[in-house]
Amino acid sequence: MIPGLERYFGILRGEAVAKFQAVRRVEAERVETLDEMWKQHAALKEKMKELLAAPPDEVLALPTPRYSLLHLKVDILMEELKRCGFCSRACGVDRTRRKGFCGCGEESHYASEFLHPGEERELVPSHTIFFNGCTFRCVFCQNYDIVHGTGKLALPWELAALIDLRFSQGARNVNFVGGNPDQHAHTVLATLTRVRSNVPVVWNSNMYHSEMLAEVIEDVVDIWLGDFKYGNDECAERYSGVENYWQVVTRNFLRAAQRGEVIIRHLVMPSHLDCCTERIASWVAENMGPDVRFNLMFQYWPAYRADQHPEIARTLIAAERRRAMDIVRRHGLWNLA
Ligand code: SF4
């Protein structure tokens, strides 16, 4: 058993219920205004917590109301989409009329979906769904073909059928990724209203989502599989074009750990051991404890436009890999798969 992921393993053993399956069993009422939706949402969150504590057989045997807390969440996101602040860029654009910075309008598109054998050992085989678009612009993006591609239209009923199919084929979870999944939260939640399997939901994210989005999706995310890329705002702005990175991402990791289970990924970058790896490991050990699942990743390669930045236009050298391992060991975080 990997510490910090007890609930996830409980779902896999049939001893716990995937959160969205509880959320879709909480009856809600259709209301007109966004204000009324948010008020009802706050009230029903408490009811959902009671359900999560009940035996899974009892929860799964409950009827699924025609309009549930999960439907209410979709309706909230469809309204919030008109002044989009799904991520901390807070573009404020009406995505029913035009696209935001992430390149996404109202519709969602995905590049591929399959049983992924290459994620963390506790997740595989993982049913990964790679959405297009991203809220970051990483100069070393390894998925730039996915991020900037057009992909297939993501229709909730089709995706739901695929999720049930992949679960029957042995998927241990459904893993929403990209790019980044945040800008597609409305589509993902609409999809989950139709999924029958008790499958854990993994949110494979850059952790730059807004507090508004966290408030809505944290009730359906079982594992936050979050990237912790940078140890300071300067590196984040230079390589990913984002502002206020440290404050947003540390806030989101703390909140995710309070309301769900977390796996932290840190991709070690050349020349960034002191400013990024050291500072991240130190913060994680101090604020999230040594038992948090921390995955130190060494697969950096200078993809996309990394050649425009000489200090990262190369792969890691052996001394940097050794140093990164020493840093996480020193902070007591050595629980790499
Ligand atoms: S998801 Fe983020 S980047 Fe995309 S439109 Fe909304 S606020 Fe902008």
mmCIF file of C-alpha atoms and ligand atoms in Angstrom:
data_model
loop_
_atom_site.group_PDB
_atom_site.id
_atom_site.type_symbol
_atom_site.label_atom_id
_atom_site.label_comp_id
_atom_site.label_asym_id
_atom_site.label_seq_id
_atom_site.Cartn_x
_atom_site.Cartn_y
_atom_site.Cartn_z
ATOM 1 C CA MET A 1 0.000 0.000 0.000
ATOM 2 C CA ILE A 2 1.354 3.400 -0.958
ATOM 3 C CA PRO A 3 0.816 5.939 1.865
ATOM 4 C CA GLY A 4 -1.612 8.731 1.109
ATOM 5 C CA LEU A 5 -3.590 6.713 -1.458
ATOM 6 C CA GLU A 6 -5.645 4.527 0.905
ATOM 7 C CA ARG A 7 -9.006 5.680 -0.420
ATOM 8 C CA TYR A 8 -7.957 5.060 -4.024
ATOM 9 C CA PHE A 9 -6.954 1.490 -3.215
ATOM 10 C CA GLY A 10 -10.234 1.110 -1.296
ATOM 11 C CA ILE A 11 -12.159 1.975 -4.497
ATOM 12 C CA LEU A 12 -10.113 -0.591 -6.437
ATOM 13 C CA ARG A 13 -10.997 -3.252 -3.829
ATOM 14 C CA GLY A 14 -14.690 -2.298 -3.903
ATOM 15 C CA GLU A 15 -14.519 -0.971 -0.330
ATOM 16 C CA ALA A 16 -15.101 2.674 -1.259
ATOM 17 C CA VAL A 17 -17.070 4.552 -3.846
ATOM 18 C CA ALA A 18 -15.613 6.803 -6.549
ATOM 19 C CA LYS A 19 -16.606 10.328 -5.572
ATOM 20 C CA PHE A 20 -18.588 11.116 -8.711
ATOM 21 C CA GLN A 21 -20.806 8.083 -8.077
ATOM 22 C CA ALA A 22 -21.795 9.632 -4.732
ATOM 23 C CA VAL A 23 -22.266 13.097 -6.264
ATOM 24 C CA ARG A 24 -24.626 11.788 -8.948
ATOM 25 C CA ARG A 25 -26.818 10.241 -6.225
ATOM 26 C CA VAL A 26 -27.440 13.528 -4.417
ATOM 27 C CA GLU A 27 -30.714 14.994 -5.667
ATOM 28 C CA ALA A 28 -30.653 18.658 -6.703
ATOM 29 C CA GLU A 29 -33.200 21.105 -8.008
ATOM 30 C CA ARG A 30 -33.011 23.113 -11.215
ATOM 31 C CA VAL A 31 -32.747 26.829 -10.456
ATOM 32 C CA GLU A 32 -32.523 29.842 -12.745
ATOM 33 C CA THR A 33 -29.628 32.034 -11.707
ATOM 34 C CA LEU A 34 -25.964 31.317 -11.145
ATOM 35 C CA ASP A 35 -26.239 32.771 -7.637
ATOM 36 C CA GLU A 36 -28.976 30.295 -6.762
ATOM 37 C CA MET A 37 -26.909 27.463 -8.259
ATOM 38 C CA TRP A 38 -23.909 28.323 -6.090
ATOM 39 C CA LYS A 39 -26.075 28.529 -2.955
ATOM 40 C CA GLN A 40 -27.577 25.113 -3.606
ATOM 41 C CA HIS A 41 -24.146 23.719 -4.429
ATOM 42 C CA ALA A 42 -22.782 24.782 -1.040
ATOM 43 C CA ALA A 43 -25.715 23.185 0.777
ATOM 44 C CA LEU A 44 -25.494 19.868 -1.093
ATOM 45 C CA LYS A 45 -21.755 19.465 -0.589
ATOM 46 C CA GLU A 46 -22.431 18.491 3.027
ATOM 47 C CA LYS A 47 -24.892 15.816 1.964
ATOM 48 C CA MET A 48 -22.302 14.356 -0.362
ATOM 49 C CA LYS A 49 -19.791 14.030 2.484
ATOM 50 C CA GLU A 50 -22.294 11.868 4.409
ATOM 51 C CA LEU A 51 -22.694 9.589 1.385
ATOM 52 C CA LEU A 52 -18.946 9.186 0.979
ATOM 53 C CA ALA A 53 -18.757 7.827 4.510
ATOM 54 C CA ALA A 54 -21.460 5.179 3.834
ATOM 55 C CA PRO A 55 -20.684 1.604 2.658
ATOM 56 C CA PRO A 56 -20.177 1.548 -1.146
ATOM 57 C CA ASP A 57 -22.833 -1.103 -1.785
ATOM 58 C CA GLU A 58 -25.415 1.091 -0.085
ATOM 59 C CA VAL A 59 -24.370 4.164 -2.069
ATOM 60 C CA LEU A 60 -24.284 2.377 -5.427
ATOM 61 C CA ALA A 61 -27.703 0.849 -4.765
ATOM 62 C CA LEU A 62 -29.267 4.294 -4.406
ATOM 63 C CA PRO A 63 -31.222 5.590 -7.423
ATOM 64 C CA THR A 64 -29.609 8.223 -9.643
ATOM 65 C CA PRO A 65 -31.976 11.212 -9.690
ATOM 66 C CA ARG A 66 -32.846 12.846 -13.014
ATOM 67 C CA TYR A 67 -31.169 16.029 -11.773
ATOM 68 C CA SER A 68 -28.313 15.543 -9.310
ATOM 69 C CA LEU A 69 -25.529 17.520 -7.694
ATOM 70 C CA LEU A 70 -23.357 16.376 -10.615
ATOM 71 C CA HIS A 71 -25.820 17.916 -13.110
ATOM 72 C CA LEU A 72 -25.856 21.088 -11.012
ATOM 73 C CA LYS A 73 -22.051 21.225 -11.227
ATOM 74 C CA VAL A 74 -22.244 20.915 -15.033
ATOM 75 C CA ASP A 75 -24.786 23.761 -15.162
ATOM 76 C CA ILE A 76 -22.576 25.940 -12.954
ATOM 77 C CA LEU A 77 -19.594 25.334 -15.227
ATOM 78 C CA MET A 78 -21.674 26.053 -18.347
ATOM 79 C CA GLU A 79 -22.558 29.437 -16.842
ATOM 80 C CA GLU A 80 -19.008 30.122 -15.609
ATOM 81 C CA LEU A 81 -17.784 29.307 -19.131
ATOM 82 C CA LYS A 82 -19.363 32.586 -20.258
ATOM 83 C CA ARG A 83 -16.838 34.546 -18.174
ATOM 84 C CA CYS A 84 -14.144 31.921 -18.081
ATOM 85 C CA GLY A 85 -12.017 31.675 -14.979
ATOM 86 C CA PHE A 86 -11.492 27.909 -14.978
ATOM 87 C CA CYS A 87 -7.759 28.495 -14.565
ATOM 88 C CA SER A 88 -5.834 31.233 -12.797
ATOM 89 C CA ARG A 89 -5.260 33.155 -16.020
ATOM 90 C CA ALA A 90 -8.850 34.318 -15.510
ATOM 91 C CA CYS A 91 -9.266 35.400 -19.157
ATOM 92 C CA GLY A 92 -12.898 36.331 -18.468
ATOM 93 C CA VAL A 93 -13.898 35.533 -22.065
ATOM 94 C CA ASP A 94 -17.261 34.138 -23.066
ATOM 95 C CA ARG A 95 -16.193 30.771 -24.417
ATOM 96 C CA THR A 96 -19.582 30.204 -26.016
ATOM 97 C CA ARG A 97 -18.541 33.002 -28.423
ATOM 98 C CA ARG A 98 -14.767 32.841 -28.644
ATOM 99 C CA LYS A 99 -11.731 30.923 -27.490
ATOM 100 C CA GLY A 100 -9.607 31.799 -24.479
ATOM 101 C CA PHE A 101 -5.839 31.706 -24.060
ATOM 102 C CA CYS A 102 -5.984 27.906 -23.795
ATOM 103 C CA GLY A 103 -7.319 27.748 -27.358
ATOM 104 C CA CYS A 104 -10.637 26.256 -26.246
ATOM 105 C CA GLY A 105 -14.190 27.420 -26.764
ATOM 106 C CA GLU A 106 -17.317 25.672 -25.555
ATOM 107 C CA GLU A 107 -16.629 22.379 -27.308
ATOM 108 C CA SER A 108 -13.939 20.000 -26.148
ATOM 109 C CA HIS A 109 -11.683 17.961 -28.401
ATOM 110 C CA TYR A 110 -9.338 15.117 -27.598
ATOM 111 C CA ALA A 111 -6.373 13.664 -29.420
ATOM 112 C CA SER A 112 -6.501 10.069 -28.181
ATOM 113 C CA GLU A 113 -7.662 7.709 -25.445
ATOM 114 C CA PHE A 114 -6.122 4.366 -24.537
ATOM 115 C CA LEU A 115 -4.954 2.108 -21.704
ATOM 116 C CA HIS A 116 -1.656 3.738 -20.743
ATOM 117 C CA PRO A 117 1.007 1.409 -19.352
ATOM 118 C CA GLY A 118 3.523 4.168 -18.547
ATOM 119 C CA GLU A 119 2.004 6.144 -15.660
ATOM 120 C CA GLU A 120 2.901 5.626 -11.962
ATOM 121 C CA ARG A 121 2.863 1.953 -10.952
ATOM 122 C CA GLU A 122 -0.247 2.330 -8.765
ATOM 123 C CA LEU A 123 -2.191 3.833 -11.678
ATOM 124 C CA VAL A 124 -1.467 1.447 -14.551
ATOM 125 C CA PRO A 125 -3.137 0.437 -16.684
ATOM 126 C CA SER A 126 -4.641 3.903 -16.682
ATOM 127 C CA HIS A 127 -7.351 4.993 -19.102
ATOM 128 C CA THR A 128 -5.811 8.241 -20.310
ATOM 129 C CA ILE A 129 -7.888 10.725 -22.301
ATOM 130 C CA PHE A 130 -5.662 13.352 -23.928
ATOM 131 C CA PHE A 131 -7.553 16.600 -24.406
ATOM 132 C CA ASN A 132 -6.416 19.367 -26.750
ATOM 133 C CA GLY A 133 -5.459 22.873 -25.616
ATOM 134 C CA CYS A 134 -3.559 23.981 -22.533
ATOM 135 C CA THR A 135 -3.504 26.804 -20.021
ATOM 136 C CA PHE A 136 0.324 26.857 -20.116
ATOM 137 C CA ARG A 137 2.720 27.561 -22.989
ATOM 138 C CA CYS A 138 5.753 25.508 -21.989
ATOM 139 C CA VAL A 139 8.674 26.105 -24.319
ATOM 140 C CA PHE A 140 9.749 22.481 -23.782
ATOM 141 C CA CYS A 141 6.244 21.019 -24.270
ATOM 142 C CA GLN A 142 6.504 17.305 -25.013
ATOM 143 C CA ASN A 143 2.829 17.115 -26.069
ATOM 144 C CA TYR A 144 2.719 20.110 -28.386
ATOM 145 C CA ASP A 145 1.087 18.038 -31.133
ATOM 146 C CA ILE A 146 -1.758 17.223 -28.708
ATOM 147 C CA VAL A 147 -1.990 20.740 -27.280
ATOM 148 C CA HIS A 148 -2.152 22.478 -30.650
ATOM 149 C CA GLY A 149 -3.980 19.748 -32.604
ATOM 150 C CA THR A 150 -7.687 19.842 -33.379
ATOM 151 C CA GLY A 151 -8.537 16.259 -32.354
ATOM 152 C CA LYS A 152 -11.944 14.608 -32.197
ATOM 153 C CA LEU A 153 -15.049 16.232 -30.793
ATOM 154 C CA ALA A 154 -15.568 14.983 -27.221
ATOM 155 C CA LEU A 155 -19.210 13.974 -26.891
ATOM 156 C CA PRO A 156 -20.107 13.111 -23.284
ATOM 157 C CA TRP A 157 -22.197 10.019 -24.117
ATOM 158 C CA GLU A 158 -19.438 8.632 -26.380
ATOM 159 C CA LEU A 159 -16.683 9.305 -23.819
ATOM 160 C CA ALA A 160 -18.802 7.742 -21.062
ATOM 161 C CA ALA A 161 -19.237 4.557 -23.119
ATOM 162 C CA LEU A 162 -15.464 4.480 -23.726
ATOM 163 C CA ILE A 163 -14.756 4.881 -20.000
ATOM 164 C CA ASP A 164 -17.055 1.964 -19.155
ATOM 165 C CA LEU A 165 -15.479 -0.104 -21.939
ATOM 166 C CA ARG A 166 -11.885 0.582 -20.807
ATOM 167 C CA PHE A 167 -12.864 -0.190 -17.209
ATOM 168 C CA SER A 168 -14.194 -3.573 -18.343
ATOM 169 C CA GLN A 169 -10.844 -4.085 -20.124
ATOM 170 C CA GLY A 170 -8.887 -3.584 -16.889
ATOM 171 C CA ALA A 171 -8.380 0.187 -16.468
ATOM 172 C CA ARG A 172 -7.725 1.014 -12.806
ATOM 173 C CA ASN A 173 -8.856 4.610 -13.242
ATOM 174 C CA VAL A 174 -9.860 7.199 -15.789
ATOM 175 C CA ASN A 175 -7.122 9.788 -16.196
ATOM 176 C CA PHE A 176 -8.057 13.189 -17.671
ATOM 177 C CA VAL A 177 -4.962 14.801 -19.162
ATOM 178 C CA GLY A 178 -3.741 16.922 -22.088
ATOM 179 C CA GLY A 179 -2.341 19.456 -22.439
ATOM 180 C CA ASN A 180 -4.321 20.013 -19.323
ATOM 181 C CA PRO A 181 -7.873 18.998 -18.387
ATOM 182 C CA ASP A 182 -9.038 22.138 -16.509
ATOM 183 C CA GLN A 183 -10.484 23.962 -19.514
ATOM 184 C CA HIS A 184 -12.589 20.855 -20.296
ATOM 185 C CA ALA A 185 -14.068 20.410 -16.824
ATOM 186 C CA HIS A 186 -17.633 21.050 -18.080
ATOM 187 C CA THR A 187 -17.298 18.247 -20.644
ATOM 188 C CA VAL A 188 -15.656 15.877 -18.174
ATOM 189 C CA LEU A 189 -18.404 16.333 -15.580
ATOM 190 C CA ALA A 190 -21.129 15.991 -18.222
ATOM 191 C CA THR A 191 -19.423 12.734 -19.233
ATOM 192 C CA LEU A 192 -19.355 11.450 -15.655
ATOM 193 C CA THR A 193 -23.134 11.890 -15.336
ATOM 194 C CA ARG A 194 -23.360 8.956 -17.778
ATOM 195 C CA VAL A 195 -20.575 6.644 -16.514
ATOM 196 C CA ARG A 196 -21.800 3.459 -14.806
ATOM 197 C CA SER A 197 -18.484 2.035 -13.492
ATOM 198 C CA ASN A 198 -17.143 2.691 -10.005
ATOM 199 C CA VAL A 199 -13.907 3.986 -11.538
ATOM 200 C CA PRO A 200 -11.556 6.370 -9.696
ATOM 201 C CA VAL A 201 -11.088 9.752 -11.367
ATOM 202 C CA VAL A 202 -7.522 11.046 -11.837
ATOM 203 C CA TRP A 203 -7.046 14.759 -12.615
ATOM 204 C CA ASN A 204 -3.680 14.974 -14.399
ATOM 205 C CA SER A 205 -3.041 18.671 -14.085
ATOM 206 C CA ASN A 206 -0.587 21.558 -13.993
ATOM 207 C CA MET A 207 -2.339 22.647 -10.749
ATOM 208 C CA TYR A 208 -2.926 26.169 -12.055
ATOM 209 C CA HIS A 209 -6.719 25.901 -11.774
ATOM 210 C CA SER A 210 -8.780 28.609 -10.101
ATOM 211 C CA GLU A 211 -10.389 28.336 -6.663
ATOM 212 C CA MET A 212 -13.765 28.395 -8.404
ATOM 213 C CA LEU A 213 -12.871 25.298 -10.410
ATOM 214 C CA ALA A 214 -11.481 23.546 -7.323
ATOM 215 C CA GLU A 215 -14.761 24.205 -5.506
ATOM 216 C CA VAL A 216 -16.672 22.402 -8.261
ATOM 217 C CA ILE A 217 -14.409 19.525 -9.290
ATOM 218 C CA GLU A 218 -12.871 18.508 -5.965
ATOM 219 C CA ASP A 219 -16.018 16.488 -5.224
ATOM 220 C CA VAL A 220 -15.381 14.253 -8.238
ATOM 221 C CA VAL A 221 -11.567 14.009 -8.285
ATOM 222 C CA ASP A 222 -10.224 10.984 -6.421
ATOM 223 C CA ILE A 223 -6.540 11.582 -7.198
ATOM 224 C CA TRP A 224 -4.906 14.889 -8.077
ATOM 225 C CA LEU A 225 -1.946 13.870 -10.262
ATOM 226 C CA GLY A 226 -0.295 17.267 -10.181
ATOM 227 C CA ASP A 227 2.821 18.664 -11.815
ATOM 228 C CA PHE A 228 5.007 20.783 -9.568
ATOM 229 C CA LYS A 229 7.284 22.230 -12.229
ATOM 230 C CA TYR A 230 8.872 25.361 -10.814
ATOM 231 C CA GLY A 231 10.232 26.567 -7.507
ATOM 232 C CA ASN A 232 9.664 30.266 -8.261
ATOM 233 C CA ASP A 233 7.636 32.656 -10.415
ATOM 234 C CA GLU A 234 10.526 33.762 -12.616
ATOM 235 C CA CYS A 235 11.194 30.293 -14.055
ATOM 236 C CA ALA A 236 7.434 29.729 -14.496
ATOM 237 C CA GLU A 237 7.029 32.961 -16.417
ATOM 238 C CA ARG A 238 10.090 32.385 -18.581
ATOM 239 C CA TYR A 239 9.331 28.798 -19.609
ATOM 240 C CA SER A 240 5.536 28.457 -19.309
ATOM 241 C CA GLY A 241 4.292 32.042 -19.661
ATOM 242 C CA VAL A 242 2.342 32.041 -16.361
ATOM 243 C CA GLU A 243 2.173 34.610 -13.579
ATOM 244 C CA ASN A 244 1.937 34.107 -9.831
ATOM 245 C CA TYR A 245 2.811 30.425 -10.232
ATOM 246 C CA TRP A 246 4.144 29.669 -6.762
ATOM 247 C CA GLN A 247 1.211 31.129 -4.844
ATOM 248 C CA VAL A 248 -1.402 29.446 -7.058
ATOM 249 C CA VAL A 249 0.198 26.016 -7.211
ATOM 250 C CA THR A 250 1.087 25.740 -3.512
ATOM 251 C CA ARG A 251 -2.462 26.885 -2.616
ATOM 252 C CA ASN A 252 -3.917 24.244 -4.928
ATOM 253 C CA PHE A 253 -1.718 21.413 -3.670
ATOM 254 C CA LEU A 254 -2.649 22.174 -0.059
ATOM 255 C CA ARG A 255 -6.348 22.290 -0.881
ATOM 256 C CA ALA A 256 -6.153 19.095 -2.968
ATOM 257 C CA ALA A 257 -4.474 17.240 -0.099
ATOM 258 C CA GLN A 258 -7.195 18.388 2.336
ATOM 259 C CA ARG A 259 -10.059 17.248 0.101
ATOM 260 C CA GLY A 260 -8.601 14.293 -1.817
ATOM 261 C CA GLU A 261 -5.484 12.235 -2.475
ATOM 262 C CA VAL A 262 -2.425 13.573 -4.236
ATOM 263 C CA ILE A 263 0.492 12.370 -6.324
ATOM 264 C CA ILE A 264 3.090 15.068 -6.968
ATOM 265 C CA ARG A 265 5.199 14.894 -10.108
ATOM 266 C CA HIS A 266 8.366 16.910 -10.445
ATOM 267 C CA LEU A 267 10.158 16.886 -13.780
ATOM 268 C CA VAL A 268 13.804 17.667 -13.110
ATOM 269 C CA MET A 269 15.099 20.276 -15.559
ATOM 270 C CA PRO A 270 18.727 20.883 -16.498
ATOM 271 C CA SER A 271 20.306 23.837 -14.659
ATOM 272 C CA HIS A 272 17.268 24.090 -12.321
ATOM 273 C CA LEU A 273 18.291 21.997 -9.315
ATOM 274 C CA ASP A 274 18.694 24.887 -6.867
ATOM 275 C CA CYS A 275 15.929 27.221 -7.997
ATOM 276 C CA CYS A 276 13.314 24.528 -8.631
ATOM 277 C CA THR A 277 14.035 20.968 -7.387
ATOM 278 C CA GLU A 278 15.508 22.037 -4.031
ATOM 279 C CA ARG A 279 12.818 24.607 -3.271
ATOM 280 C CA ILE A 280 9.959 22.297 -4.267
ATOM 281 C CA ALA A 281 11.267 19.332 -2.242
ATOM 282 C CA SER A 282 11.780 21.566 0.775
ATOM 283 C CA TRP A 283 8.259 23.039 0.559
ATOM 284 C CA VAL A 284 6.596 19.673 -0.015
ATOM 285 C CA ALA A 285 8.394 18.046 2.944
ATOM 286 C CA GLU A 286 7.528 20.956 5.212
ATOM 287 C CA ASN A 287 3.916 21.483 4.126
ATOM 288 C CA MET A 288 2.624 18.140 2.911
ATOM 289 C CA GLY A 289 4.711 15.740 4.977
ATOM 290 C CA PRO A 290 7.161 13.037 3.924
ATOM 291 C CA ASP A 291 4.395 10.495 3.257
ATOM 292 C CA VAL A 292 3.022 12.351 0.260
ATOM 293 C CA ARG A 293 3.552 10.412 -2.962
ATOM 294 C CA PHE A 294 6.357 12.270 -4.754
ATOM 295 C CA ASN A 295 7.496 11.181 -8.185
ATOM 296 C CA LEU A 296 10.843 12.557 -9.298
ATOM 297 C CA MET A 297 10.904 12.388 -13.083
ATOM 298 C CA PHE A 298 14.014 12.326 -15.255
ATOM 299 C CA GLN A 299 12.524 12.194 -18.735
ATOM 300 C CA TYR A 300 13.135 15.843 -19.609
ATOM 301 C CA TRP A 301 14.252 16.374 -23.177
ATOM 302 C CA PRO A 302 14.499 19.661 -25.065
ATOM 303 C CA ALA A 303 11.309 19.401 -27.113
ATOM 304 C CA TYR A 304 9.399 22.093 -29.021
ATOM 305 C CA ARG A 305 11.139 25.483 -28.576
ATOM 306 C CA ALA A 306 13.581 24.598 -25.788
ATOM 307 C CA ASP A 307 16.476 25.270 -28.160
ATOM 308 C CA GLN A 308 15.735 29.001 -27.778
ATOM 309 C CA HIS A 309 16.883 28.737 -24.132
ATOM 310 C CA PRO A 310 20.482 27.423 -24.058
ATOM 311 C CA GLU A 311 20.358 26.485 -20.344
ATOM 312 C CA ILE A 312 17.573 23.935 -20.956
ATOM 313 C CA ALA A 313 18.480 22.966 -24.527
ATOM 314 C CA ARG A 314 19.925 19.629 -23.440
ATOM 315 C CA THR A 315 19.049 16.488 -21.500
ATOM 316 C CA LEU A 316 20.083 15.992 -17.861
ATOM 317 C CA ILE A 317 23.617 14.892 -17.096
ATOM 318 C CA ALA A 318 24.291 12.026 -14.637
ATOM 319 C CA ALA A 319 25.502 14.426 -11.917
ATOM 320 C CA GLU A 320 22.198 16.333 -12.060
ATOM 321 C CA ARG A 321 20.200 13.124 -11.710
ATOM 322 C CA ARG A 322 22.300 12.088 -8.693
ATOM 323 C CA ARG A 323 21.943 15.522 -7.130
ATOM 324 C CA ALA A 324 18.157 15.524 -7.599
ATOM 325 C CA MET A 325 17.929 12.129 -5.878
ATOM 326 C CA ASP A 326 20.112 13.404 -3.032
ATOM 327 C CA ILE A 327 17.824 16.441 -2.602
ATOM 328 C CA VAL A 328 14.605 14.419 -2.290
ATOM 329 C CA ARG A 329 16.273 11.857 -0.008
ATOM 330 C CA ARG A 330 17.571 14.623 2.230
ATOM 331 C CA HIS A 331 14.026 15.960 2.530
ATOM 332 C CA GLY A 332 12.711 12.466 3.286
ATOM 333 C CA LEU A 333 10.639 12.284 0.108
ATOM 334 C CA TRP A 334 12.113 9.167 -1.412
ATOM 335 C CA ASN A 335 9.070 7.175 -2.402
ATOM 336 C CA LEU A 336 9.593 6.975 -6.140
ATOM 337 C CA ALA A 337 7.948 4.071 -7.992
HETATM 338 S S1 SF4 B 1 -9.410 27.900 -19.031
HETATM 339 FE FE1 SF4 B 1 -7.951 29.498 -18.412
HETATM 340 S S2 SF4 B 1 -6.835 30.006 -20.321
HETATM 341 FE FE2 SF4 B 1 -8.735 28.927 -20.935
HETATM 342 S S3 SF4 B 1 -10.211 30.588 -21.295
HETATM 343 FE FE3 SF4 B 1 -10.496 29.883 -19.186
HETATM 344 S S4 SF4 B 1 -9.255 31.282 -17.933
HETATM 345 FE FE4 SF4 B 1 -8.544 31.457 -20.082
#
